[in-house]
Amino acid sequence: MRLASPESAILSAVIFNALIIVALIPLALRGIQYRPSNASQLLQRHLLLYGVGGVLLPFAGIKGIDMILASLGWA
């Protein structure tokens, strides 16, 4: 990912995780509405939403935070 330094990589990951946890609390408290669907539709939706989003979002978020930290001189 070509992060600025190992220290900024750790700090970026900690900041990203703190932001994500705070952002997900209202979502978790709201819950979900039950919608009947078959297993294959449910699997496809969850793989797309949580699989792709769960893999790509952290990389982009940590890289973005690392770039901000590097521009502020914390790297």
PDB file of N, CA and C in Angstrom:
ATOM      1  N   MET A   1       0.817  -1.193   0.000  1.00  0.00           N
ATOM      2  CA  MET A   1       0.000   0.000   0.000  1.00  0.00           C
ATOM      3  C   MET A   1       0.862   1.258   0.000  1.00  0.00           C
ATOM      4  N   ARG A   2       2.158   1.088   0.163  1.00  0.00           N
ATOM      5  CA  ARG A   2       3.105   2.207   0.162  1.00  0.00           C
ATOM      6  C   ARG A   2       2.739   3.273   1.192  1.00  0.00           C
ATOM      7  N   LEU A   3       2.579   2.835   2.426  1.00  0.00           N
ATOM      8  CA  LEU A   3       2.285   3.764   3.507  1.00  0.00           C
ATOM      9  C   LEU A   3       3.563   4.486   3.902  1.00  0.00           C
ATOM     10  N   ALA A   4       3.414   5.620   4.560  1.00  0.00           N
ATOM     11  CA  ALA A   4       4.556   6.479   4.849  1.00  0.00           C
ATOM     12  C   ALA A   4       5.586   5.814   5.758  1.00  0.00           C
ATOM     13  N   SER A   5       5.136   5.125   6.792  1.00  0.00           N
ATOM     14  CA  SER A   5       6.051   4.461   7.717  1.00  0.00           C
ATOM     15  C   SER A   5       5.270   3.407   8.496  1.00  0.00           C
ATOM     16  N   PRO A   6       5.965   2.482   9.141  1.00  0.00           N
ATOM     17  CA  PRO A   6       5.251   1.493   9.954  1.00  0.00           C
ATOM     18  C   PRO A   6       4.456   2.140  11.086  1.00  0.00           C
ATOM     19  N   GLU A   7       4.987   3.196  11.672  1.00  0.00           N
ATOM     20  CA  GLU A   7       4.278   3.871  12.758  1.00  0.00           C
ATOM     21  C   GLU A   7       2.990   4.519  12.263  1.00  0.00           C
ATOM     22  N   SER A   8       3.056   5.177  11.104  1.00  0.00           N
ATOM     23  CA  SER A   8       1.849   5.806  10.573  1.00  0.00           C
ATOM     24  C   SER A   8       0.841   4.752  10.111  1.00  0.00           C
ATOM     25  N   ALA A   9       1.317   3.588   9.684  1.00  0.00           N
ATOM     26  CA  ALA A   9       0.411   2.516   9.295  1.00  0.00           C
ATOM     27  C   ALA A   9      -0.387   2.025  10.501  1.00  0.00           C
ATOM     28  N   ILE A  10       0.285   1.852  11.626  1.00  0.00           N
ATOM     29  CA  ILE A  10      -0.401   1.406  12.838  1.00  0.00           C
ATOM     30  C   ILE A  10      -1.371   2.476  13.315  1.00  0.00           C
ATOM     31  N   LEU A  11      -0.923   3.724  13.341  1.00  0.00           N
ATOM     32  CA  LEU A  11      -1.792   4.822  13.775  1.00  0.00           C
ATOM     33  C   LEU A  11      -2.998   4.969  12.849  1.00  0.00           C
ATOM     34  N   SER A  12      -2.785   4.821  11.557  1.00  0.00           N
ATOM     35  CA  SER A  12      -3.889   4.910  10.594  1.00  0.00           C
ATOM     36  C   SER A  12      -4.901   3.792  10.810  1.00  0.00           C
ATOM     37  N   ALA A  13      -4.421   2.586  11.075  1.00  0.00           N
ATOM     38  CA  ALA A  13      -5.322   1.458  11.310  1.00  0.00           C
ATOM     39  C   ALA A  13      -6.118   1.658  12.597  1.00  0.00           C
ATOM     40  N   VAL A  14      -5.482   2.165  13.640  1.00  0.00           N
ATOM     41  CA  VAL A  14      -6.183   2.411  14.903  1.00  0.00           C
ATOM     42  C   VAL A  14      -7.247   3.490  14.715  1.00  0.00           C
ATOM     43  N   ILE A  15      -6.907   4.572  14.034  1.00  0.00           N
ATOM     44  CA  ILE A  15      -7.871   5.648  13.783  1.00  0.00           C
ATOM     45  C   ILE A  15      -9.024   5.140  12.930  1.00  0.00           C
ATOM     46  N   PHE A  16      -8.721   4.375  11.881  1.00  0.00           N
ATOM     47  CA  PHE A  16      -9.763   3.833  11.008  1.00  0.00           C
ATOM     48  C   PHE A  16     -10.715   2.940  11.797  1.00  0.00           C
ATOM     49  N   ASN A  17     -10.170   2.047  12.622  1.00  0.00           N
ATOM     50  CA  ASN A  17     -11.012   1.148  13.406  1.00  0.00           C
ATOM     51  C   ASN A  17     -11.866   1.922  14.399  1.00  0.00           C
ATOM     52  N   ALA A  18     -11.312   2.949  15.018  1.00  0.00           N
ATOM     53  CA  ALA A  18     -12.096   3.755  15.954  1.00  0.00           C
ATOM     54  C   ALA A  18     -13.257   4.454  15.243  1.00  0.00           C
ATOM     55  N   LEU A  19     -13.002   4.983  14.057  1.00  0.00           N
ATOM     56  CA  LEU A  19     -14.058   5.659  13.299  1.00  0.00           C
ATOM     57  C   LEU A  19     -15.132   4.686  12.837  1.00  0.00           C
ATOM     58  N   ILE A  20     -14.725   3.513  12.385  1.00  0.00           N
ATOM     59  CA  ILE A  20     -15.685   2.518  11.901  1.00  0.00           C
ATOM     60  C   ILE A  20     -16.557   2.006  13.035  1.00  0.00           C
ATOM     61  N   ILE A  21     -15.966   1.742  14.189  1.00  0.00           N
ATOM     62  CA  ILE A  21     -16.752   1.253  15.327  1.00  0.00           C
ATOM     63  C   ILE A  21     -17.803   2.277  15.720  1.00  0.00           C
ATOM     64  N   VAL A  22     -17.416   3.540  15.804  1.00  0.00           N
ATOM     65  CA  VAL A  22     -18.367   4.594  16.159  1.00  0.00           C
ATOM     66  C   VAL A  22     -19.453   4.724  15.090  1.00  0.00           C
ATOM     67  N   ALA A  23     -19.090   4.589  13.839  1.00  0.00           N
ATOM     68  CA  ALA A  23     -20.065   4.710  12.746  1.00  0.00           C
ATOM     69  C   ALA A  23     -21.025   3.539  12.694  1.00  0.00           C
ATOM     70  N   LEU A  24     -20.587   2.356  13.120  1.00  0.00           N
ATOM     71  CA  LEU A  24     -21.439   1.177  13.028  1.00  0.00           C
ATOM     72  C   LEU A  24     -22.379   1.000  14.215  1.00  0.00           C
ATOM     73  N   ILE A  25     -22.166   1.709  15.310  1.00  0.00           N
ATOM     74  CA  ILE A  25     -23.039   1.570  16.479  1.00  0.00           C
ATOM     75  C   ILE A  25     -24.493   1.913  16.152  1.00  0.00           C
ATOM     76  N   PRO A  26     -24.797   3.058  15.517  1.00  0.00           N
ATOM     77  CA  PRO A  26     -26.209   3.334  15.194  1.00  0.00           C
ATOM     78  C   PRO A  26     -26.805   2.290  14.248  1.00  0.00           C
ATOM     79  N   LEU A  27     -26.018   1.798  13.324  1.00  0.00           N
ATOM     80  CA  LEU A  27     -26.494   0.765  12.403  1.00  0.00           C
ATOM     81  C   LEU A  27     -26.857  -0.506  13.161  1.00  0.00           C
ATOM     82  N   ALA A  28     -26.017  -0.884  14.108  1.00  0.00           N
ATOM     83  CA  ALA A  28     -26.279  -2.088  14.892  1.00  0.00           C
ATOM     84  C   ALA A  28     -27.502  -1.913  15.782  1.00  0.00           C
ATOM     85  N   LEU A  29     -27.696  -0.740  16.340  1.00  0.00           N
ATOM     86  CA  LEU A  29     -28.850  -0.510  17.203  1.00  0.00           C
ATOM     87  C   LEU A  29     -30.160  -0.441  16.427  1.00  0.00           C
ATOM     88  N   ARG A  30     -30.081   0.003  15.185  1.00  0.00           N
ATOM     89  CA  ARG A  30     -31.284   0.098  14.358  1.00  0.00           C
ATOM     90  C   ARG A  30     -31.801  -1.277  13.965  1.00  0.00           C
ATOM     91  N   GLY A  31     -30.892  -2.194  13.739  1.00  0.00           N
ATOM     92  CA  GLY A  31     -31.303  -3.534  13.336  1.00  0.00           C
ATOM     93  C   GLY A  31     -31.660  -3.589  11.862  1.00  0.00           C
ATOM     94  N   ILE A  32     -32.284  -4.681  11.472  1.00  0.00           N
ATOM     95  CA  ILE A  32     -32.677  -4.856  10.082  1.00  0.00           C
ATOM     96  C   ILE A  32     -34.136  -5.263  10.010  1.00  0.00           C
ATOM     97  N   GLN A  33     -34.737  -5.018   8.869  1.00  0.00           N
ATOM     98  CA  GLN A  33     -36.111  -5.428   8.632  1.00  0.00           C
ATOM     99  C   GLN A  33     -36.097  -6.788   7.956  1.00  0.00           C
ATOM    100  N   TYR A  34     -36.926  -7.670   8.417  1.00  0.00           N
ATOM    101  CA  TYR A  34     -36.988  -9.015   7.840  1.00  0.00           C
ATOM    102  C   TYR A  34     -37.640  -8.959   6.468  1.00  0.00           C
ATOM    103  N   ARG A  35     -36.952  -9.551   5.476  1.00  0.00           N
ATOM    104  CA  ARG A  35     -37.496  -9.686   4.128  1.00  0.00           C
ATOM    105  C   ARG A  35     -37.306 -11.133   3.694  1.00  0.00           C
ATOM    106  N   PRO A  36     -38.372 -11.821   3.400  1.00  0.00           N
ATOM    107  CA  PRO A  36     -38.196 -13.206   2.957  1.00  0.00           C
ATOM    108  C   PRO A  36     -37.480 -13.262   1.606  1.00  0.00           C
ATOM    109  N   SER A  37     -36.486 -14.127   1.501  1.00  0.00           N
ATOM    110  CA  SER A  37     -35.778 -14.349   0.245  1.00  0.00           C
ATOM    111  C   SER A  37     -35.129 -15.722   0.310  1.00  0.00           C
ATOM    112  N   ASN A  38     -34.724 -16.196  -0.849  1.00  0.00           N
ATOM    113  CA  ASN A  38     -34.095 -17.520  -0.846  1.00  0.00           C
ATOM    114  C   ASN A  38     -32.617 -17.392  -0.479  1.00  0.00           C
ATOM    115  N   ALA A  39     -32.002 -18.519  -0.203  1.00  0.00           N
ATOM    116  CA  ALA A  39     -30.632 -18.535   0.312  1.00  0.00           C
ATOM    117  C   ALA A  39     -29.623 -17.980  -0.694  1.00  0.00           C
ATOM    118  N   SER A  40     -29.787 -18.269  -1.978  1.00  0.00           N
ATOM    119  CA  SER A  40     -28.799 -17.793  -2.951  1.00  0.00           C
ATOM    120  C   SER A  40     -28.842 -16.280  -3.111  1.00  0.00           C
ATOM    121  N   GLN A  41     -30.024 -15.677  -3.085  1.00  0.00           N
ATOM    122  CA  GLN A  41     -30.118 -14.214  -3.156  1.00  0.00           C
ATOM    123  C   GLN A  41     -29.493 -13.574  -1.921  1.00  0.00           C
ATOM    124  N   LEU A  42     -29.754 -14.155  -0.777  1.00  0.00           N
ATOM    125  CA  LEU A  42     -29.205 -13.642   0.468  1.00  0.00           C
ATOM    126  C   LEU A  42     -27.683 -13.740   0.473  1.00  0.00           C
ATOM    127  N   LEU A  43     -27.154 -14.882   0.009  1.00  0.00           N
ATOM    128  CA  LEU A  43     -25.707 -15.071  -0.053  1.00  0.00           C
ATOM    129  C   LEU A  43     -25.056 -14.071  -1.002  1.00  0.00           C
ATOM    130  N   GLN A  44     -25.631 -13.873  -2.178  1.00  0.00           N
ATOM    131  CA  GLN A  44     -25.078 -12.924  -3.136  1.00  0.00           C
ATOM    132  C   GLN A  44     -25.065 -11.505  -2.570  1.00  0.00           C
ATOM    133  N   ARG A  45     -26.150 -11.122  -1.935  1.00  0.00           N
ATOM    134  CA  ARG A  45     -26.231  -9.771  -1.360  1.00  0.00           C
ATOM    135  C   ARG A  45     -25.197  -9.588  -0.260  1.00  0.00           C
ATOM    136  N   HIS A  46     -25.067 -10.557   0.619  1.00  0.00           N
ATOM    137  CA  HIS A  46     -24.125 -10.435   1.727  1.00  0.00           C
ATOM    138  C   HIS A  46     -22.670 -10.501   1.256  1.00  0.00           C
ATOM    139  N   LEU A  47     -22.373 -11.326   0.261  1.00  0.00           N
ATOM    140  CA  LEU A  47     -21.014 -11.362  -0.269  1.00  0.00           C
ATOM    141  C   LEU A  47     -20.633 -10.033  -0.896  1.00  0.00           C
ATOM    142  N   LEU A  48     -21.549  -9.443  -1.622  1.00  0.00           N
ATOM    143  CA  LEU A  48     -21.270  -8.155  -2.252  1.00  0.00           C
ATOM    144  C   LEU A  48     -21.114  -7.058  -1.202  1.00  0.00           C
ATOM    145  N   LEU A  49     -22.061  -6.995  -0.289  1.00  0.00           N
ATOM    146  CA  LEU A  49     -22.062  -5.917   0.704  1.00  0.00           C
ATOM    147  C   LEU A  49     -20.920  -6.052   1.697  1.00  0.00           C
ATOM    148  N   TYR A  50     -20.794  -7.216   2.315  1.00  0.00           N
ATOM    149  CA  TYR A  50     -19.814  -7.383   3.382  1.00  0.00           C
ATOM    150  C   TYR A  50     -18.472  -7.904   2.868  1.00  0.00           C
ATOM    151  N   GLY A  51     -18.464  -8.688   1.833  1.00  0.00           N
ATOM    152  CA  GLY A  51     -17.218  -9.215   1.295  1.00  0.00           C
ATOM    153  C   GLY A  51     -16.400  -8.155   0.599  1.00  0.00           C
ATOM    154  N   VAL A  52     -16.969  -7.558  -0.426  1.00  0.00           N
ATOM    155  CA  VAL A  52     -16.253  -6.532  -1.183  1.00  0.00           C
ATOM    156  C   VAL A  52     -16.049  -5.286  -0.327  1.00  0.00           C
ATOM    157  N   GLY A  53     -17.094  -4.854   0.345  1.00  0.00           N
ATOM    158  CA  GLY A  53     -16.978  -3.677   1.201  1.00  0.00           C
ATOM    159  C   GLY A  53     -16.030  -3.892   2.359  1.00  0.00           C
ATOM    160  N   GLY A  54     -16.027  -5.098   2.905  1.00  0.00           N
ATOM    161  CA  GLY A  54     -15.152  -5.403   4.032  1.00  0.00           C
ATOM    162  C   GLY A  54     -13.697  -5.557   3.642  1.00  0.00           C
ATOM    163  N   VAL A  55     -13.416  -5.782   2.371  1.00  0.00           N
ATOM    164  CA  VAL A  55     -12.033  -5.914   1.911  1.00  0.00           C
ATOM    165  C   VAL A  55     -11.513  -4.588   1.359  1.00  0.00           C
ATOM    166  N   LEU A  56     -12.291  -3.918   0.552  1.00  0.00           N
ATOM    167  CA  LEU A  56     -11.824  -2.701  -0.117  1.00  0.00           C
ATOM    168  C   LEU A  56     -11.864  -1.462   0.772  1.00  0.00           C
ATOM    169  N   LEU A  57     -12.913  -1.307   1.561  1.00  0.00           N
ATOM    170  CA  LEU A  57     -13.052  -0.108   2.383  1.00  0.00           C
ATOM    171  C   LEU A  57     -11.902   0.077   3.368  1.00  0.00           C
ATOM    172  N   PRO A  58     -11.468  -0.953   4.095  1.00  0.00           N
ATOM    173  CA  PRO A  58     -10.346  -0.731   5.016  1.00  0.00           C
ATOM    174  C   PRO A  58      -9.064  -0.292   4.314  1.00  0.00           C
ATOM    175  N   PHE A  59      -8.749  -0.871   3.173  1.00  0.00           N
ATOM    176  CA  PHE A  59      -7.537  -0.471   2.454  1.00  0.00           C
ATOM    177  C   PHE A  59      -7.601   0.995   2.047  1.00  0.00           C
ATOM    178  N   ALA A  60      -8.718   1.401   1.477  1.00  0.00           N
ATOM    179  CA  ALA A  60      -8.874   2.793   1.044  1.00  0.00           C
ATOM    180  C   ALA A  60      -8.885   3.740   2.239  1.00  0.00           C
ATOM    181  N   GLY A  61      -9.567   3.354   3.296  1.00  0.00           N
ATOM    182  CA  GLY A  61      -9.642   4.205   4.481  1.00  0.00           C
ATOM    183  C   GLY A  61      -8.301   4.384   5.163  1.00  0.00           C
ATOM    184  N   ILE A  62      -7.578   3.301   5.339  1.00  0.00           N
ATOM    185  CA  ILE A  62      -6.271   3.374   5.998  1.00  0.00           C
ATOM    186  C   ILE A  62      -5.285   4.167   5.138  1.00  0.00           C
ATOM    187  N   LYS A  63      -5.322   3.962   3.825  1.00  0.00           N
ATOM    188  CA  LYS A  63      -4.439   4.723   2.938  1.00  0.00           C
ATOM    189  C   LYS A  63      -4.767   6.214   3.002  1.00  0.00           C
ATOM    190  N   GLY A  64      -6.050   6.557   3.006  1.00  0.00           N
ATOM    191  CA  GLY A  64      -6.450   7.957   3.083  1.00  0.00           C
ATOM    192  C   GLY A  64      -6.011   8.607   4.384  1.00  0.00           C
ATOM    193  N   ILE A  65      -6.196   7.911   5.500  1.00  0.00           N
ATOM    194  CA  ILE A  65      -5.770   8.449   6.791  1.00  0.00           C
ATOM    195  C   ILE A  65      -4.254   8.587   6.830  1.00  0.00           C
ATOM    196  N   ASP A  66      -3.539   7.617   6.260  1.00  0.00           N
ATOM    197  CA  ASP A  66      -2.081   7.685   6.219  1.00  0.00           C
ATOM    198  C   ASP A  66      -1.613   8.886   5.401  1.00  0.00           C
ATOM    199  N   MET A  67      -2.290   9.164   4.309  1.00  0.00           N
ATOM    200  CA  MET A  67      -1.924  10.326   3.498  1.00  0.00           C
ATOM    201  C   MET A  67      -2.157  11.623   4.263  1.00  0.00           C
ATOM    202  N   ILE A  68      -3.243  11.681   5.022  1.00  0.00           N
ATOM    203  CA  ILE A  68      -3.510  12.867   5.837  1.00  0.00           C
ATOM    204  C   ILE A  68      -2.443  13.025   6.918  1.00  0.00           C
ATOM    205  N   LEU A  69      -2.101  11.918   7.589  1.00  0.00           N
ATOM    206  CA  LEU A  69      -1.072  11.980   8.622  1.00  0.00           C
ATOM    207  C   LEU A  69       0.279  12.398   8.029  1.00  0.00           C
ATOM    208  N   ALA A  70       0.595  11.894   6.845  1.00  0.00           N
ATOM    209  CA  ALA A  70       1.874  12.247   6.204  1.00  0.00           C
ATOM    210  C   ALA A  70       1.889  13.733   5.825  1.00  0.00           C
ATOM    211  N   SER A  71       0.752  14.240   5.363  1.00  0.00           N
ATOM    212  CA  SER A  71       0.711  15.666   4.997  1.00  0.00           C
ATOM    213  C   SER A  71       0.803  16.575   6.226  1.00  0.00           C
ATOM    214  N   LEU A  72       0.385  16.059   7.382  1.00  0.00           N
ATOM    215  CA  LEU A  72       0.484  16.839   8.622  1.00  0.00           C
ATOM    216  C   LEU A  72       1.863  16.697   9.275  1.00  0.00           C
ATOM    217  N   GLY A  73       2.689  15.806   8.726  1.00  0.00           N
ATOM    218  CA  GLY A  73       4.031  15.622   9.254  1.00  0.00           C
ATOM    219  C   GLY A  73       4.113  14.629  10.395  1.00  0.00           C
ATOM    220  N   TRP A  74       3.109  13.764  10.558  1.00  0.00           N
ATOM    221  CA  TRP A  74       3.098  12.772  11.632  1.00  0.00           C
ATOM    222  C   TRP A  74       3.644  11.441  11.181  1.00  0.00           C
ATOM    223  N   ALA A  75       4.133  11.354   9.982  1.00  0.00           N
ATOM    224  CA  ALA A  75       4.602  10.070   9.451  1.00  0.00           C
ATOM    225  C   ALA A  75       6.073   9.884   9.718  1.00  0.00           C
TER     226      ALA A  75
END
